[in-house]
Amino acid sequence: MDLASTFFNLDVLARSWPLLLDGLGRTILLGALSIVLGLVGGLFLALIRLYAPQPFRFLAIAYIDVFRALPVLVWLVIVYYAFPFLGLRLSPFASACLALSTVSAAYTAEIYRAGIQAIPLGQFEAAYSIGLNAFDRMRDVILPQAIRIVIPPLTNNSINVMKDTALASVVALPDLLKQATQAQALAANPSPLIGAAVLYLLLLLPLVRLVAVYEERFRRKGAR
Amino acid sequence: MSAAPLIRMRNVGKRFGEFNALKNVSLDIFAGEVVVLLGPSGSGKSTLIRCINHLEDYDSGDVFVGDIRVERGRNLLAVRQQTGMVFQSFNLFPNLSVLDNVALGPVRVKKQSWDGARTRARELLHRVGIADQAEKYPAQLSGGQQQRVGIARALAMEPRILLFDEPTSALDPEMVGEVLDVIKRLAHGGVTMILVTHEMGFARQVADRIVFMEAGEIREIADPQTFFSSTTNERARAFLDAVLNH
């Protein structure tokens, strides 16, 4: 029983490969969908928080605070195991997607808000002065500048969402981690877990690097 | 001059906390007039013109642009279409090309096509002498060029009046002239404008009327000849002595 045949057993890996790929596909689908929903939902939350009439503003703040304080795993378990008592029975995939995107939206809302608030007042005044309405002001002037500023933190958040998809194995979603543990049990060998870890890294390391490069570029531009 | 004034300000007051920025200011501006606001810093000049397009909300009195009262609400966009503003710090949109900075307002507010608005924008850029910079971005331009884009952007909405808020104060000295030349040409072309500036020679050349402010109040209104050579207002005299003799 040497290290190689225990953790890097190519024979076991080859046999579990289809299962891992199947899980990887589902992980990517869940992650991508949750990221997109979180990005869109967060933008609306941020705009409500900043510009809506008072009661809506308060609701947005409450939402953002609650979902930033609530552990994702706890929220996911509630969605999957507690919502059926209210008559809402969601599939594992839908539960995970709902839990991940609702939490992600709370985080991205704060990121967008910081970006919008970083835009100089003069930009708003120039937009007012040519008579742009609120929608055009945001679409043409403020958001293009604000989003450029917050691409690195948004990407960081997206990385976190992609990693948190692994929690979905708790509600029996056959994602990458779940399939790997399945294959491990089948083969009585942990190599599929190592394989899964490698796949997660291959998926996320480029994104992590991208953020680092972008931040470096931004820092140098700012220093100039 | 029997026509109704384009801008009517009546007993306008504005406070920032304890500070009285405007006290009981009344002023009429007529079509075709060039009015220059002079006065020490903090005297309320910028606040006054910012009340006209409601970048500042005044606390008391009335401001009218044409027949429309300047106030929060659905009329505000109409007020802002009729009043163009040029800012001290240019405030160009850095995410848009020079051409689109100028074309954006007509496209969004006047619902023109991008093609039509860009053609018109090129004409305006030509008019302010920077047609060859149309495809660049604001950050690639000098301060003087940026301010001329700011003027073209304001003109693109075909406003009835232009408001200049210290248009040359943020410029390097060698670029002041090119911007003043553009403003001068507009003034001689009959564009109605209110200017806040510290360029005394320029004020004297272009102004139809000088409005002198101090401590939030209008202290004197006079034609430039009278104001610069023989004002009897004590505070205006002191101000002129301070800025002209250094």
Tab-separated table of C-alpha atoms in Angstrom:
chain	number	residue	atom	x	y	z
A	1	MET	CA	0.000	0.000	0.000
A	2	ASP	CA	2.132	2.889	-1.217
A	3	LEU	CA	1.057	6.496	-1.554
A	4	ALA	CA	0.716	6.415	-5.329
A	5	SER	CA	-1.624	3.475	-5.517
A	6	THR	CA	-3.692	4.839	-2.621
A	7	PHE	CA	-4.226	8.448	-3.639
A	8	PHE	CA	-3.276	8.473	-7.309
A	9	ASN	CA	-4.548	5.094	-8.435
A	10	LEU	CA	-4.847	5.592	-12.180
A	11	ASP	CA	-6.864	2.452	-12.624
A	12	VAL	CA	-9.493	3.615	-10.111
A	13	LEU	CA	-9.412	7.126	-11.577
A	14	ALA	CA	-10.018	5.819	-15.080
A	15	ARG	CA	-13.007	3.794	-13.934
A	16	SER	CA	-14.543	6.674	-11.966
A	17	TRP	CA	-13.781	9.240	-14.695
A	18	PRO	CA	-17.274	9.228	-16.303
A	19	LEU	CA	-18.868	9.735	-12.899
A	20	LEU	CA	-16.525	12.629	-12.080
A	21	LEU	CA	-17.146	14.299	-15.421
A	22	ASP	CA	-20.887	13.974	-14.925
A	23	GLY	CA	-20.525	15.637	-11.519
A	24	LEU	CA	-18.247	18.339	-12.912
A	25	GLY	CA	-20.843	19.225	-15.543
A	26	ARG	CA	-23.526	19.610	-12.897
A	27	THR	CA	-21.219	21.640	-10.652
A	28	ILE	CA	-20.429	24.035	-13.492
A	29	LEU	CA	-24.092	24.360	-14.441
A	30	LEU	CA	-25.161	25.023	-10.855
A	31	GLY	CA	-22.299	27.446	-10.262
A	32	ALA	CA	-22.781	29.392	-13.486
A	33	LEU	CA	-26.532	29.707	-13.039
A	34	SER	CA	-26.197	30.793	-9.400
A	35	ILE	CA	-23.471	33.304	-10.299
A	36	VAL	CA	-25.557	34.900	-13.047
A	37	LEU	CA	-28.711	35.037	-10.908
A	38	GLY	CA	-26.687	36.467	-8.029
A	39	LEU	CA	-25.141	39.138	-10.261
A	40	VAL	CA	-28.501	40.225	-11.665
A	41	GLY	CA	-30.327	40.060	-8.325
A	42	GLY	CA	-27.522	41.921	-6.573
A	43	LEU	CA	-27.674	44.778	-9.068
A	44	PHE	CA	-31.387	45.240	-8.440
A	45	LEU	CA	-30.857	45.033	-4.675
A	46	ALA	CA	-28.108	47.647	-4.831
A	47	LEU	CA	-30.244	50.055	-6.875
A	48	ILE	CA	-33.191	49.570	-4.511
A	49	ARG	CA	-30.940	50.091	-1.530
A	50	LEU	CA	-29.529	53.307	-2.951
A	51	TYR	CA	-32.450	54.905	-4.777
A	52	ALA	CA	-35.832	53.358	-3.937
A	53	PRO	CA	-38.357	55.035	-1.612
A	54	GLN	CA	-37.815	54.426	2.063
A	55	PRO	CA	-39.758	51.226	2.883
A	56	PHE	CA	-38.156	49.385	-0.067
A	57	ARG	CA	-34.762	50.685	0.871
A	58	PHE	CA	-35.190	49.289	4.370
A	59	LEU	CA	-36.301	45.904	3.014
A	60	ALA	CA	-33.233	45.731	0.764
A	61	ILE	CA	-30.938	46.506	3.702
A	62	ALA	CA	-32.670	43.842	5.804
A	63	TYR	CA	-32.311	41.278	3.016
A	64	ILE	CA	-28.639	42.077	2.469
A	65	ASP	CA	-27.804	41.930	6.174
A	66	VAL	CA	-29.689	38.695	6.843
A	67	PHE	CA	-28.203	36.801	3.923
A	68	ARG	CA	-24.694	37.942	4.688
A	69	ALA	CA	-25.052	36.738	8.267
A	70	LEU	CA	-26.727	33.396	7.534
A	71	PRO	CA	-24.383	30.446	6.811
A	72	VAL	CA	-25.024	29.191	3.273
A	73	LEU	CA	-25.159	25.578	4.459
A	74	VAL	CA	-27.813	26.365	7.062
A	75	TRP	CA	-29.887	28.266	4.494
A	76	LEU	CA	-29.536	25.422	1.970
A	77	VAL	CA	-30.669	22.831	4.495
A	78	ILE	CA	-33.662	25.009	5.390
A	79	VAL	CA	-34.630	25.413	1.729
A	80	TYR	CA	-34.398	21.702	1.041
A	81	TYR	CA	-35.650	20.174	4.292
A	82	ALA	CA	-37.910	22.857	5.793
A	83	PHE	CA	-39.641	24.442	2.788
A	84	PRO	CA	-41.548	21.202	1.992
A	85	PHE	CA	-43.443	21.766	5.254
A	86	LEU	CA	-44.724	24.978	3.653
A	87	GLY	CA	-45.726	23.012	0.578
A	88	LEU	CA	-42.694	24.115	-1.428
A	89	ARG	CA	-40.832	21.043	-2.554
A	90	LEU	CA	-37.767	21.860	-4.650
A	91	SER	CA	-35.385	19.461	-6.369
A	92	PRO	CA	-31.840	19.281	-4.989
A	93	PHE	CA	-30.612	21.319	-7.953
A	94	ALA	CA	-33.288	24.008	-7.576
A	95	SER	CA	-32.742	24.173	-3.800
A	96	ALA	CA	-29.002	24.604	-4.211
A	97	CYS	CA	-29.432	27.176	-6.963
A	98	LEU	CA	-31.928	29.167	-4.900
A	99	ALA	CA	-29.777	29.080	-1.758
A	100	LEU	CA	-26.555	29.994	-3.545
A	101	SER	CA	-27.987	32.800	-5.675
A	102	THR	CA	-29.967	34.442	-2.863
A	103	VAL	CA	-26.848	34.607	-0.717
A	104	SER	CA	-24.636	35.673	-3.620
A	105	ALA	CA	-27.055	38.494	-4.467
A	106	ALA	CA	-26.620	39.926	-0.965
A	107	TYR	CA	-22.843	40.034	-1.392
A	108	THR	CA	-22.860	41.388	-4.937
A	109	ALA	CA	-25.362	44.077	-3.897
A	110	GLU	CA	-22.798	45.475	-1.477
A	111	ILE	CA	-20.075	45.271	-4.123
A	112	TYR	CA	-22.165	47.174	-6.690
A	113	ARG	CA	-23.087	49.763	-4.059
A	114	ALA	CA	-19.434	50.419	-3.287
A	115	GLY	CA	-18.759	50.770	-7.019
A	116	ILE	CA	-21.610	53.197	-7.602
A	117	GLN	CA	-20.633	55.271	-4.580
A	118	ALA	CA	-17.084	55.509	-5.880
A	119	ILE	CA	-18.245	57.417	-8.977
A	120	PRO	CA	-17.585	61.158	-8.527
A	121	LEU	CA	-20.616	63.386	-7.920
A	122	GLY	CA	-19.656	65.379	-11.044
A	123	GLN	CA	-20.622	62.417	-13.234
A	124	PHE	CA	-24.126	62.426	-11.788
A	125	GLU	CA	-24.361	66.200	-12.168
A	126	ALA	CA	-23.234	66.081	-15.799
A	127	ALA	CA	-25.856	63.401	-16.470
A	128	TYR	CA	-28.524	65.504	-14.732
A	129	SER	CA	-27.471	68.606	-16.626
A	130	ILE	CA	-28.112	67.088	-20.062
A	131	GLY	CA	-31.504	65.850	-18.875
A	132	LEU	CA	-30.917	62.081	-18.739
A	133	ASN	CA	-33.594	60.212	-16.813
A	134	ALA	CA	-32.720	57.825	-13.979
A	135	PHE	CA	-32.580	54.748	-16.205
A	136	ASP	CA	-30.329	56.292	-18.866
A	137	ARG	CA	-28.155	57.859	-16.195
A	138	MET	CA	-27.441	54.441	-14.740
A	139	ARG	CA	-27.155	52.539	-18.023
A	140	ASP	CA	-25.014	54.988	-19.988
A	141	VAL	CA	-22.953	56.803	-17.394
A	142	ILE	CA	-22.799	55.365	-13.882
A	143	LEU	CA	-22.950	51.580	-14.227
A	144	PRO	CA	-20.389	51.212	-17.037
A	145	GLN	CA	-17.886	53.021	-14.820
A	146	ALA	CA	-18.951	51.395	-11.551
A	147	ILE	CA	-18.899	47.844	-12.916
A	148	ARG	CA	-15.427	48.318	-14.341
A	149	ILE	CA	-14.237	49.175	-10.833
A	150	VAL	CA	-15.882	46.168	-9.186
A	151	ILE	CA	-14.962	43.429	-11.673
A	152	PRO	CA	-12.238	42.034	-9.351
A	153	PRO	CA	-14.475	41.771	-6.246
A	154	LEU	CA	-17.334	40.408	-8.371
A	155	THR	CA	-15.013	37.750	-9.771
A	156	ASN	CA	-13.872	36.889	-6.245
A	157	ASN	CA	-17.472	36.468	-5.225
A	158	SER	CA	-18.109	34.279	-8.253
A	159	ILE	CA	-15.201	32.057	-7.234
A	160	ASN	CA	-16.754	31.705	-3.792
A	161	VAL	CA	-20.121	30.759	-5.270
A	162	MET	CA	-18.470	28.143	-7.478
A	163	LYS	CA	-16.706	26.678	-4.431
A	164	ASP	CA	-19.899	26.723	-2.367
A	165	THR	CA	-21.595	24.503	-4.951
A	166	ALA	CA	-19.857	21.629	-3.146
A	167	LEU	CA	-22.334	22.177	-0.286
A	168	ALA	CA	-25.058	20.891	-2.596
A	169	SER	CA	-23.805	17.350	-2.010
A	170	VAL	CA	-25.493	17.664	1.400
A	171	VAL	CA	-28.917	17.715	-0.278
A	172	ALA	CA	-27.963	14.738	-2.428
A	173	LEU	CA	-27.233	16.664	-5.611
A	174	PRO	CA	-24.878	14.493	-7.717
A	175	ASP	CA	-22.344	17.292	-8.150
A	176	LEU	CA	-18.592	16.795	-8.488
A	177	LEU	CA	-17.984	16.199	-4.772
A	178	LYS	CA	-20.965	13.864	-4.386
A	179	GLN	CA	-19.945	11.798	-7.416
A	180	ALA	CA	-16.392	11.615	-6.121
A	181	THR	CA	-17.449	10.304	-2.701
A	182	GLN	CA	-19.736	7.871	-4.521
A	183	ALA	CA	-16.849	6.617	-6.658
A	184	GLN	CA	-14.610	6.442	-3.623
A	185	ALA	CA	-17.096	4.187	-1.828
A	186	LEU	CA	-17.484	2.052	-4.911
A	187	ALA	CA	-13.763	1.530	-5.432
A	188	ALA	CA	-12.842	1.545	-1.735
A	189	ASN	CA	-10.053	3.930	-2.750
A	190	PRO	CA	-9.780	7.732	-2.228
A	191	SER	CA	-8.264	8.508	-5.642
A	192	PRO	CA	-11.575	9.882	-7.028
A	193	LEU	CA	-11.556	12.484	-4.228
A	194	ILE	CA	-8.113	13.595	-5.288
A	195	GLY	CA	-9.328	13.632	-8.877
A	196	ALA	CA	-12.250	15.849	-7.859
A	197	ALA	CA	-9.929	18.226	-6.009
A	198	VAL	CA	-7.755	18.511	-9.114
A	199	LEU	CA	-10.818	19.281	-11.242
A	200	TYR	CA	-11.941	22.025	-8.806
A	201	LEU	CA	-8.470	23.517	-9.011
A	202	LEU	CA	-8.389	23.373	-12.803
A	203	LEU	CA	-11.731	25.143	-12.845
A	204	LEU	CA	-10.959	27.875	-10.340
A	205	LEU	CA	-7.212	28.542	-10.449
A	206	PRO	CA	-7.430	30.433	-13.771
A	207	LEU	CA	-10.131	32.676	-12.295
A	208	VAL	CA	-8.064	33.352	-9.181
A	209	ARG	CA	-5.092	34.248	-11.378
A	210	LEU	CA	-7.271	36.473	-13.538
A	211	VAL	CA	-8.346	38.522	-10.510
A	212	ALA	CA	-4.735	38.903	-9.431
A	213	VAL	CA	-3.676	40.104	-12.894
A	214	TYR	CA	-6.602	42.491	-13.130
A	215	GLU	CA	-5.950	43.950	-9.685
A	216	GLU	CA	-2.283	44.425	-10.503
A	217	ARG	CA	-3.179	46.241	-13.712
A	218	PHE	CA	-5.703	48.381	-11.879
A	219	ARG	CA	-3.191	49.224	-9.146
A	220	ARG	CA	-0.585	50.329	-11.656
A	221	LYS	CA	-3.116	52.400	-13.571
A	222	GLY	CA	-4.230	54.040	-10.334
A	223	ALA	CA	-0.649	54.852	-9.352
A	224	ARG	CA	0.078	56.567	-12.633
B	1	MET	CA	-36.164	94.188	-24.231
B	2	SER	CA	-39.892	94.121	-23.690
B	3	ALA	CA	-40.030	90.310	-24.049
B	4	ALA	CA	-40.482	88.141	-20.953
B	5	PRO	CA	-37.213	87.151	-19.326
B	6	LEU	CA	-35.793	83.703	-20.064
B	7	ILE	CA	-34.734	83.190	-16.464
B	8	ARG	CA	-36.596	84.733	-13.574
B	9	MET	CA	-35.286	84.464	-10.025
B	10	ARG	CA	-37.392	85.942	-7.265
B	11	ASN	CA	-36.267	86.249	-3.640
B	12	VAL	CA	-34.260	83.038	-3.853
B	13	GLY	CA	-32.722	81.796	-0.625
B	14	LYS	CA	-30.437	78.852	-0.007
B	15	ARG	CA	-28.754	77.669	3.180
B	16	PHE	CA	-26.103	75.028	3.739
B	17	GLY	CA	-26.626	74.331	7.421
B	18	GLU	CA	-25.749	77.571	9.180
B	19	PHE	CA	-24.248	79.109	6.066
B	20	ASN	CA	-26.434	81.440	4.015
B	21	ALA	CA	-25.328	80.754	0.453
B	22	LEU	CA	-28.025	82.895	-1.173
B	23	LYS	CA	-30.071	85.616	0.484
B	24	ASN	CA	-33.123	86.977	-1.214
B	25	VAL	CA	-31.648	86.959	-4.699
B	26	SER	CA	-33.731	88.335	-7.575
B	27	LEU	CA	-32.444	88.425	-11.131
B	28	ASP	CA	-33.843	88.384	-14.662
B	29	ILE	CA	-31.914	87.080	-17.666
B	30	PHE	CA	-33.165	87.919	-21.151
B	31	ALA	CA	-32.661	85.988	-24.378
B	32	GLY	CA	-29.405	86.889	-26.114
B	33	GLU	CA	-27.807	88.313	-22.982
B	34	VAL	CA	-24.370	87.470	-21.666
B	35	VAL	CA	-24.349	87.916	-17.902
B	36	VAL	CA	-21.144	87.494	-15.923
B	37	LEU	CA	-21.261	86.803	-12.181
B	38	LEU	CA	-18.327	88.215	-10.267
B	39	GLY	CA	-17.494	88.176	-6.604
B	40	PRO	CA	-15.167	86.680	-4.007
B	41	SER	CA	-15.192	82.910	-3.534
B	42	GLY	CA	-18.001	81.762	-1.296
B	43	SER	CA	-20.193	84.651	-2.404
B	44	GLY	CA	-22.853	82.370	-3.901
B	45	LYS	CA	-22.126	82.680	-7.636
B	46	SER	CA	-21.934	78.954	-8.312
B	47	THR	CA	-24.874	78.237	-6.047
B	48	LEU	CA	-26.919	80.772	-7.984
B	49	ILE	CA	-26.407	79.152	-11.376
B	50	ARG	CA	-26.765	75.657	-9.898
B	51	CYS	CA	-30.224	76.647	-8.674
B	52	ILE	CA	-31.247	77.405	-12.264
B	53	ASN	CA	-30.925	73.772	-13.390
B	54	HIS	CA	-31.703	72.428	-9.926
B	55	LEU	CA	-28.340	70.878	-9.165
B	56	GLU	CA	-29.017	72.714	-5.919
B	57	ASP	CA	-32.495	72.842	-4.463
B	58	TYR	CA	-33.246	76.361	-3.204
B	59	ASP	CA	-35.056	76.779	0.108
B	60	SER	CA	-37.235	79.802	-0.622
B	61	GLY	CA	-38.361	82.012	-3.489
B	62	ASP	CA	-38.959	81.053	-7.116
B	63	VAL	CA	-36.838	80.254	-10.137
B	64	PHE	CA	-38.443	80.067	-13.571
B	65	VAL	CA	-36.926	78.909	-16.849
B	66	GLY	CA	-39.362	80.270	-19.410
B	67	ASP	CA	-42.749	79.377	-17.965
B	68	ILE	CA	-41.530	76.391	-16.007
B	69	ARG	CA	-40.897	76.640	-12.303
B	70	VAL	CA	-37.646	74.908	-11.379
B	71	GLU	CA	-38.554	72.268	-8.825
B	72	ARG	CA	-38.371	68.571	-8.188
B	73	GLY	CA	-40.867	66.712	-10.345
B	74	ARG	CA	-41.803	65.950	-13.885
B	75	ASN	CA	-40.925	69.416	-15.226
B	76	LEU	CA	-37.322	69.089	-14.158
B	77	LEU	CA	-36.181	67.176	-17.239
B	78	ALA	CA	-37.661	69.935	-19.420
B	79	VAL	CA	-35.768	72.559	-17.418
B	80	ARG	CA	-32.549	70.636	-17.860
B	81	GLN	CA	-33.099	70.245	-21.598
B	82	GLN	CA	-33.370	74.008	-21.882
B	83	THR	CA	-30.320	74.755	-19.758
B	84	GLY	CA	-26.884	73.495	-20.687
B	85	MET	CA	-24.104	73.484	-18.115
B	86	VAL	CA	-20.329	73.587	-18.435
B	87	PHE	CA	-18.484	72.507	-15.298
B	88	GLN	CA	-15.263	73.640	-13.740
B	89	SER	CA	-13.938	70.060	-13.720
B	90	PHE	CA	-15.393	69.208	-17.184
B	91	ASN	CA	-17.188	66.081	-15.928
B	92	LEU	CA	-16.968	64.327	-19.275
B	93	PHE	CA	-18.083	60.703	-19.324
B	94	PRO	CA	-14.805	58.735	-19.346
B	95	ASN	CA	-16.475	55.561	-20.594
B	96	LEU	CA	-17.664	57.178	-23.827
B	97	SER	CA	-15.738	58.506	-26.823
B	98	VAL	CA	-15.604	62.266	-27.297
B	99	LEU	CA	-18.171	61.934	-30.085
B	100	ASP	CA	-20.587	59.940	-27.952
B	101	ASN	CA	-20.171	62.299	-25.007
B	102	VAL	CA	-21.724	64.909	-27.273
B	103	ALA	CA	-24.265	62.620	-28.971
B	104	LEU	CA	-25.594	60.894	-25.833
B	105	GLY	CA	-27.992	63.611	-24.706
B	106	PRO	CA	-29.712	64.048	-28.094
B	107	VAL	CA	-30.039	60.255	-28.480
B	108	ARG	CA	-31.479	59.570	-25.049
B	109	VAL	CA	-33.399	62.750	-24.331
B	110	LYS	CA	-34.424	63.916	-27.800
B	111	LYS	CA	-34.764	60.368	-29.130
B	112	GLN	CA	-32.544	61.042	-32.145
B	113	SER	CA	-30.827	58.169	-33.961
B	114	TRP	CA	-27.177	57.531	-33.101
B	115	ASP	CA	-26.251	58.232	-36.717
B	116	GLY	CA	-28.024	61.582	-36.817
B	117	ALA	CA	-26.787	62.627	-33.374
B	118	ARG	CA	-23.187	61.706	-34.229
B	119	THR	CA	-23.307	63.702	-37.459
B	120	ARG	CA	-24.542	66.694	-35.519
B	121	ALA	CA	-21.941	66.047	-32.803
B	122	ARG	CA	-19.176	66.191	-35.406
B	123	GLU	CA	-20.419	69.595	-36.501
B	124	LEU	CA	-20.370	70.829	-32.924
B	125	LEU	CA	-16.871	69.459	-32.346
B	126	HIS	CA	-15.817	71.263	-35.502
B	127	ARG	CA	-17.367	74.431	-34.131
B	128	VAL	CA	-15.284	74.213	-30.941
B	129	GLY	CA	-12.187	73.330	-32.972
B	130	ILE	CA	-11.581	69.690	-32.071
B	131	ALA	CA	-13.236	67.711	-34.872
B	132	ASP	CA	-10.062	65.633	-35.206
B	133	GLN	CA	-10.383	64.320	-31.640
B	134	ALA	CA	-13.859	62.812	-32.081
B	135	GLU	CA	-12.866	59.148	-31.792
B	136	LYS	CA	-10.632	59.591	-28.754
B	137	TYR	CA	-11.588	59.192	-25.124
B	138	PRO	CA	-11.667	62.132	-22.708
B	139	ALA	CA	-8.593	60.945	-20.783
B	140	GLN	CA	-6.519	61.252	-23.988
B	141	LEU	CA	-7.303	64.967	-24.326
B	142	SER	CA	-5.699	68.037	-22.761
B	143	GLY	CA	-7.721	70.035	-20.250
B	144	GLY	CA	-8.520	72.740	-22.767
B	145	GLN	CA	-9.722	70.174	-25.289
B	146	GLN	CA	-11.810	68.427	-22.645
B	147	GLN	CA	-13.509	71.655	-21.701
B	148	ARG	CA	-14.309	72.348	-25.335
B	149	VAL	CA	-15.935	68.901	-25.510
B	150	GLY	CA	-17.892	69.936	-22.408
B	151	ILE	CA	-19.135	73.001	-24.258
B	152	ALA	CA	-20.069	70.927	-27.333
B	153	ARG	CA	-21.926	68.460	-25.093
B	154	ALA	CA	-23.949	71.284	-23.575
B	155	LEU	CA	-24.658	72.821	-26.999
B	156	ALA	CA	-25.833	69.478	-28.400
B	157	MET	CA	-29.070	69.717	-26.424
B	158	GLU	CA	-29.766	73.068	-28.115
B	159	PRO	CA	-30.467	74.729	-24.788
B	160	ARG	CA	-31.960	78.181	-24.534
B	161	ILE	CA	-29.236	79.203	-22.114
B	162	LEU	CA	-25.753	78.027	-21.213
B	163	LEU	CA	-24.534	78.065	-17.614
B	164	PHE	CA	-20.752	78.245	-17.195
B	165	ASP	CA	-19.473	77.390	-13.724
B	166	GLU	CA	-15.867	78.652	-13.650
B	167	PRO	CA	-15.063	76.988	-16.987
B	168	THR	CA	-11.357	77.878	-16.973
B	169	SER	CA	-10.479	77.621	-13.275
B	170	ALA	CA	-9.167	74.052	-13.515
B	171	LEU	CA	-7.080	74.696	-16.627
B	172	ASP	CA	-3.361	75.221	-16.995
B	173	PRO	CA	-2.761	78.880	-17.892
B	174	GLU	CA	-1.731	78.134	-21.487
B	175	MET	CA	-5.080	76.471	-22.172
B	176	VAL	CA	-7.340	79.184	-20.802
B	177	GLY	CA	-7.222	81.202	-24.022
B	178	GLU	CA	-8.509	78.475	-26.335
B	179	VAL	CA	-11.563	77.889	-24.125
B	180	LEU	CA	-12.292	81.591	-23.691
B	181	ASP	CA	-12.076	82.023	-27.474
B	182	VAL	CA	-14.794	79.415	-27.964
B	183	ILE	CA	-17.013	81.035	-25.337
B	184	LYS	CA	-16.403	84.445	-26.857
B	185	ARG	CA	-17.482	83.229	-30.296
B	186	LEU	CA	-20.658	81.756	-28.826
B	187	ALA	CA	-21.367	85.004	-27.000
B	188	HIS	CA	-20.963	87.042	-30.160
B	189	GLY	CA	-23.117	84.503	-31.998
B	190	GLY	CA	-26.051	85.398	-29.781
B	191	VAL	CA	-26.035	82.456	-27.364
B	192	THR	CA	-27.629	83.391	-24.044
B	193	MET	CA	-25.296	82.637	-21.168
B	194	ILE	CA	-24.502	83.128	-17.523
B	195	LEU	CA	-20.845	82.872	-16.641
B	196	VAL	CA	-19.131	82.523	-13.333
B	197	THR	CA	-15.501	83.418	-13.893
B	198	HIS	CA	-12.438	85.022	-12.382
B	199	GLU	CA	-11.129	86.181	-15.771
B	200	MET	CA	-11.688	89.920	-15.426
B	201	GLY	CA	-10.451	90.959	-18.855
B	202	PHE	CA	-12.683	88.372	-20.455
B	203	ALA	CA	-15.671	89.436	-18.353
B	204	ARG	CA	-15.184	92.990	-19.492
B	205	GLN	CA	-15.060	91.947	-23.144
B	206	VAL	CA	-18.046	89.633	-23.396
B	207	ALA	CA	-20.478	90.722	-20.702
B	208	ASP	CA	-23.636	92.671	-21.428
B	209	ARG	CA	-24.147	92.950	-17.695
B	210	ILE	CA	-21.973	92.301	-14.684
B	211	VAL	CA	-23.646	90.973	-11.573
B	212	PHE	CA	-21.509	91.464	-8.501
B	213	MET	CA	-22.216	89.178	-5.545
B	214	GLU	CA	-20.927	89.122	-2.038
B	215	ALA	CA	-21.979	87.072	1.000
B	216	GLY	CA	-24.904	85.498	-0.835
B	217	GLU	CA	-26.372	88.766	-2.050
B	218	ILE	CA	-26.386	90.659	-5.313
B	219	ARG	CA	-24.615	93.949	-4.479
B	220	GLU	CA	-24.561	95.527	-7.884
B	221	ILE	CA	-25.735	95.032	-11.440
B	222	ALA	CA	-24.064	97.203	-14.068
B	223	ASP	CA	-22.756	97.218	-17.609
B	224	PRO	CA	-19.063	96.264	-17.712
B	225	GLN	CA	-17.857	99.767	-18.602
B	226	THR	CA	-19.512	101.275	-15.566
B	227	PHE	CA	-18.642	98.399	-13.278
B	228	PHE	CA	-14.931	98.230	-14.020
B	229	SER	CA	-14.182	101.927	-14.267
B	230	SER	CA	-16.595	103.715	-12.020
B	231	THR	CA	-18.518	101.476	-9.674
B	232	THR	CA	-19.662	103.354	-6.631
B	233	ASN	CA	-20.331	100.194	-4.675
B	234	GLU	CA	-17.799	100.049	-1.892
B	235	ARG	CA	-17.522	96.254	-1.751
B	236	ALA	CA	-17.257	95.935	-5.531
B	237	ARG	CA	-14.490	98.548	-5.454
B	238	ALA	CA	-12.626	96.586	-2.778
B	239	PHE	CA	-13.035	93.353	-4.747
B	240	LEU	CA	-11.729	94.930	-7.951
B	241	ASP	CA	-8.789	96.465	-6.118
B	242	ALA	CA	-7.919	93.057	-4.707
B	243	VAL	CA	-8.079	91.135	-7.992
B	244	LEU	CA	-6.719	93.749	-10.369
B	245	ASN	CA	-3.762	95.019	-8.349
B	246	HIS	CA	-1.588	92.033	-7.757
